[in-house]
PDB file of C-alpha atoms in Angstrom:
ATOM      1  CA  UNK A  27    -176.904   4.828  15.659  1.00 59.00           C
ATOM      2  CA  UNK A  28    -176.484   2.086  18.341  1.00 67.00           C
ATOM      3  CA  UNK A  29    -179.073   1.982  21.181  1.00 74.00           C
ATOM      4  CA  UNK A  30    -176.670   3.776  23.665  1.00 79.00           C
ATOM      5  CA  UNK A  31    -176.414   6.486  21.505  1.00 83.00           C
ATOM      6  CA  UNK A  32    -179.258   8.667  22.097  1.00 85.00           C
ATOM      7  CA  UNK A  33    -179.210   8.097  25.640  1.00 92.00           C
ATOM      8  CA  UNK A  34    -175.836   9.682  26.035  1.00 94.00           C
ATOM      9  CA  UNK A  35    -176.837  12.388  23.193  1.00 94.00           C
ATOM     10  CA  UNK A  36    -179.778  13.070  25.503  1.00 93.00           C
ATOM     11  CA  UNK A  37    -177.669  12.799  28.831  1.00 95.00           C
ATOM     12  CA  UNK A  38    -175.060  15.895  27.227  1.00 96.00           C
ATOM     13  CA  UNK A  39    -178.514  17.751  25.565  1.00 95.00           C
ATOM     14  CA  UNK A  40    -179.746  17.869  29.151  1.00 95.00           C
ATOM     15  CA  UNK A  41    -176.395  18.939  30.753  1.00 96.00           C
ATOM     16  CA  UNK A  42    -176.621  21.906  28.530  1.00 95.00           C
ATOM     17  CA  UNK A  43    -180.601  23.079  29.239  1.00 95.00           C
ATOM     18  CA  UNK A  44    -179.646  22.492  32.957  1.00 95.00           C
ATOM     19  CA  UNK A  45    -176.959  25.209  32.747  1.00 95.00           C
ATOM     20  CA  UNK A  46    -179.313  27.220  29.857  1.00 94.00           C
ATOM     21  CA  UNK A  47    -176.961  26.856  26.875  1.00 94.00           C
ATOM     22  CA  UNK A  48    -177.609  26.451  23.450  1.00 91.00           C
ATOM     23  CA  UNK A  49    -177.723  23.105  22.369  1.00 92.00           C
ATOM     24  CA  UNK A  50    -175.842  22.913  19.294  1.00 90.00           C
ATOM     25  CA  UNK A  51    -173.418  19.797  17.601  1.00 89.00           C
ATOM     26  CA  UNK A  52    -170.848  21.738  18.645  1.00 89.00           C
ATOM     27  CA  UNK A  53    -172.197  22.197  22.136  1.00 93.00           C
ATOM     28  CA  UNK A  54    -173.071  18.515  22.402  1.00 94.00           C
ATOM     29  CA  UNK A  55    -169.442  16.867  21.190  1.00 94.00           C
ATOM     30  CA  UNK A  56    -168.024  19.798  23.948  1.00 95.00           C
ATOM     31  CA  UNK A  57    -170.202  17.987  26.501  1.00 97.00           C
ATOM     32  CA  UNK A  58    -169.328  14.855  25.433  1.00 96.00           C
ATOM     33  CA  UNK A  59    -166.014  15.197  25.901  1.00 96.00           C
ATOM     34  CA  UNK A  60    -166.106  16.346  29.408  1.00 96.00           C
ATOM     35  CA  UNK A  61    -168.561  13.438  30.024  1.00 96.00           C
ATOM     36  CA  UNK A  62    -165.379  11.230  28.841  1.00 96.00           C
ATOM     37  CA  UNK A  63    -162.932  13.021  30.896  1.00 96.00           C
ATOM     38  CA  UNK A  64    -165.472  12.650  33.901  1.00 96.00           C
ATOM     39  CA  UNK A  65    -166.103   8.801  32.817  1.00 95.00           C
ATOM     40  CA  UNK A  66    -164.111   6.262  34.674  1.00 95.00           C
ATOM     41  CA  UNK A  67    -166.130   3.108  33.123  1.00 95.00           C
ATOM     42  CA  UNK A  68    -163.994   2.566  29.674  1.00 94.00           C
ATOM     43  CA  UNK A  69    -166.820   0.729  28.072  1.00 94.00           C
ATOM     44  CA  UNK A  70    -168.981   4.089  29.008  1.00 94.00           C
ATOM     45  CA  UNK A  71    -166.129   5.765  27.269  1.00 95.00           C
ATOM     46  CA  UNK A  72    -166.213   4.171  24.501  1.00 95.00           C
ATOM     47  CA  UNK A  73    -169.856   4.587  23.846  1.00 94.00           C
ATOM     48  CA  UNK A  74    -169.143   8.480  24.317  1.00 95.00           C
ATOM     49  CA  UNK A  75    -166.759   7.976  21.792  1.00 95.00           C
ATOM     50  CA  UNK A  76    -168.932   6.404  19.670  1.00 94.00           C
ATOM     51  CA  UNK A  77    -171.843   9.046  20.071  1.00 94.00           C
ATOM     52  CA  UNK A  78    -169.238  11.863  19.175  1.00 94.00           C
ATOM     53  CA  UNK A  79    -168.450   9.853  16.055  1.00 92.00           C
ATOM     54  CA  UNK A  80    -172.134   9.691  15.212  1.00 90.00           C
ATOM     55  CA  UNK A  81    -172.614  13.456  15.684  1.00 90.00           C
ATOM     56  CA  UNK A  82    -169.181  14.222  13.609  1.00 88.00           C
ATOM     57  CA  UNK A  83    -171.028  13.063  10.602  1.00 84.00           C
ATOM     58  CA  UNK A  84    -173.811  15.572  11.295  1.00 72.00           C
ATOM     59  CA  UNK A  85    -171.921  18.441  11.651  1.00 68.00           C
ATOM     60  CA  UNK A  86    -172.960  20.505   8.994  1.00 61.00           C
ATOM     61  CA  UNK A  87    -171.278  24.287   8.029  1.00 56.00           C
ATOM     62  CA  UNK A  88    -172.988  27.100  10.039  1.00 55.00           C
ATOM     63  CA  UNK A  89    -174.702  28.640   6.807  1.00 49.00           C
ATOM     64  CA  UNK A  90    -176.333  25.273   5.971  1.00 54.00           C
ATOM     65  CA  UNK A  91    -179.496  23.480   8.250  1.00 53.00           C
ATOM     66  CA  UNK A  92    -180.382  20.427   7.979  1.00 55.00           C
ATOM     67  CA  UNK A  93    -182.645  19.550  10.775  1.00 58.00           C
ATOM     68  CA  UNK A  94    -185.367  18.497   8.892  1.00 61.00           C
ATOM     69  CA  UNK A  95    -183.503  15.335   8.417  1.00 60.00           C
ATOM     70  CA  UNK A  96    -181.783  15.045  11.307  1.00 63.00           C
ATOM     71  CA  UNK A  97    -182.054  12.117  13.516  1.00 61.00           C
ATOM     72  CA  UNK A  98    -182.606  14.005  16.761  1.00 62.00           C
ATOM     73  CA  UNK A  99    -185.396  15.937  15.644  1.00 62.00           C
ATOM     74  CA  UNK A 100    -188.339  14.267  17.126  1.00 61.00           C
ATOM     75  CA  UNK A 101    -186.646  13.393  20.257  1.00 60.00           C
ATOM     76  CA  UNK A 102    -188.764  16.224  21.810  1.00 56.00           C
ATOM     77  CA  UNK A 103    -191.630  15.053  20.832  1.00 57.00           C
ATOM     78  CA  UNK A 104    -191.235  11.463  22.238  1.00 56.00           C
ATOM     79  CA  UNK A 105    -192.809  10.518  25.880  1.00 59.00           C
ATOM     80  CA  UNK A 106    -190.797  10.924  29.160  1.00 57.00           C
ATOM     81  CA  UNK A 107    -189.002  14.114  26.740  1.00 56.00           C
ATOM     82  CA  UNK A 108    -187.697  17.023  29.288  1.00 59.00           C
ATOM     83  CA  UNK A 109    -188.646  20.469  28.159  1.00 61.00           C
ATOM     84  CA  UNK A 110    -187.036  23.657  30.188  1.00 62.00           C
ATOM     85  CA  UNK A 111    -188.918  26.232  31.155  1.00 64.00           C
ATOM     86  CA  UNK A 112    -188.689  29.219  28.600  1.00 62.00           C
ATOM     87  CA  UNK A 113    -185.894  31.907  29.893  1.00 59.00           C
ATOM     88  CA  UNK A 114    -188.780  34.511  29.095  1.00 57.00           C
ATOM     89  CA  UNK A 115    -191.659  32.999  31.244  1.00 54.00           C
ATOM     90  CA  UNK A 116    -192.588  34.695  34.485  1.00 54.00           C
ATOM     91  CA  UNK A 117    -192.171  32.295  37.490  1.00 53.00           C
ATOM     92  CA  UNK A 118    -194.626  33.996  39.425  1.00 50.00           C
TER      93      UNK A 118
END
């Protein structure tokens, strides 16, 4: 994974919780594509490209879960992370 990776990962994770959908590889190379649609930069494109790449080879079948060994998986556990508010807390 190159260093821009994550950052765009992260960038299309947090697309997603903004608009409260599941974020899934599927969900993430969707985003990712309409980040490279949005993208007028073509080295930014590129590295878009290159993050979908990464997460093609992660794509696992729906029966089978592999997150244990997934790269992402401490991500939210790293400082300056973004967690969203819970759709079942009360906001008063």
């Amino acid at each position: 994974m190159s260093d821009s990776q994550p950052k765009i990962i992260g960038e299309a994770a947090y697309a997603l919780l903004l608009r409260r959908e599941d974020v899934s590889v599927s969900s993430l190379l969707t985003e990712l594509a309409r980040m490279a649609r949005k993208e007028q930069n073509t080295q930014q494109q590129q590295r878009i490209a290159q993050a979908q790449q990464w997460l093609l080879t992660h794509r696992q079948p729906a029966g089978s879960d592999n997150r244990v060994h997934s790269a992402l998986r401490g991500l939210s556990r790293q400082e300056g992370s973004v967690r969203m508010p819970s759709a079942d807390t009360d906001d008063s």
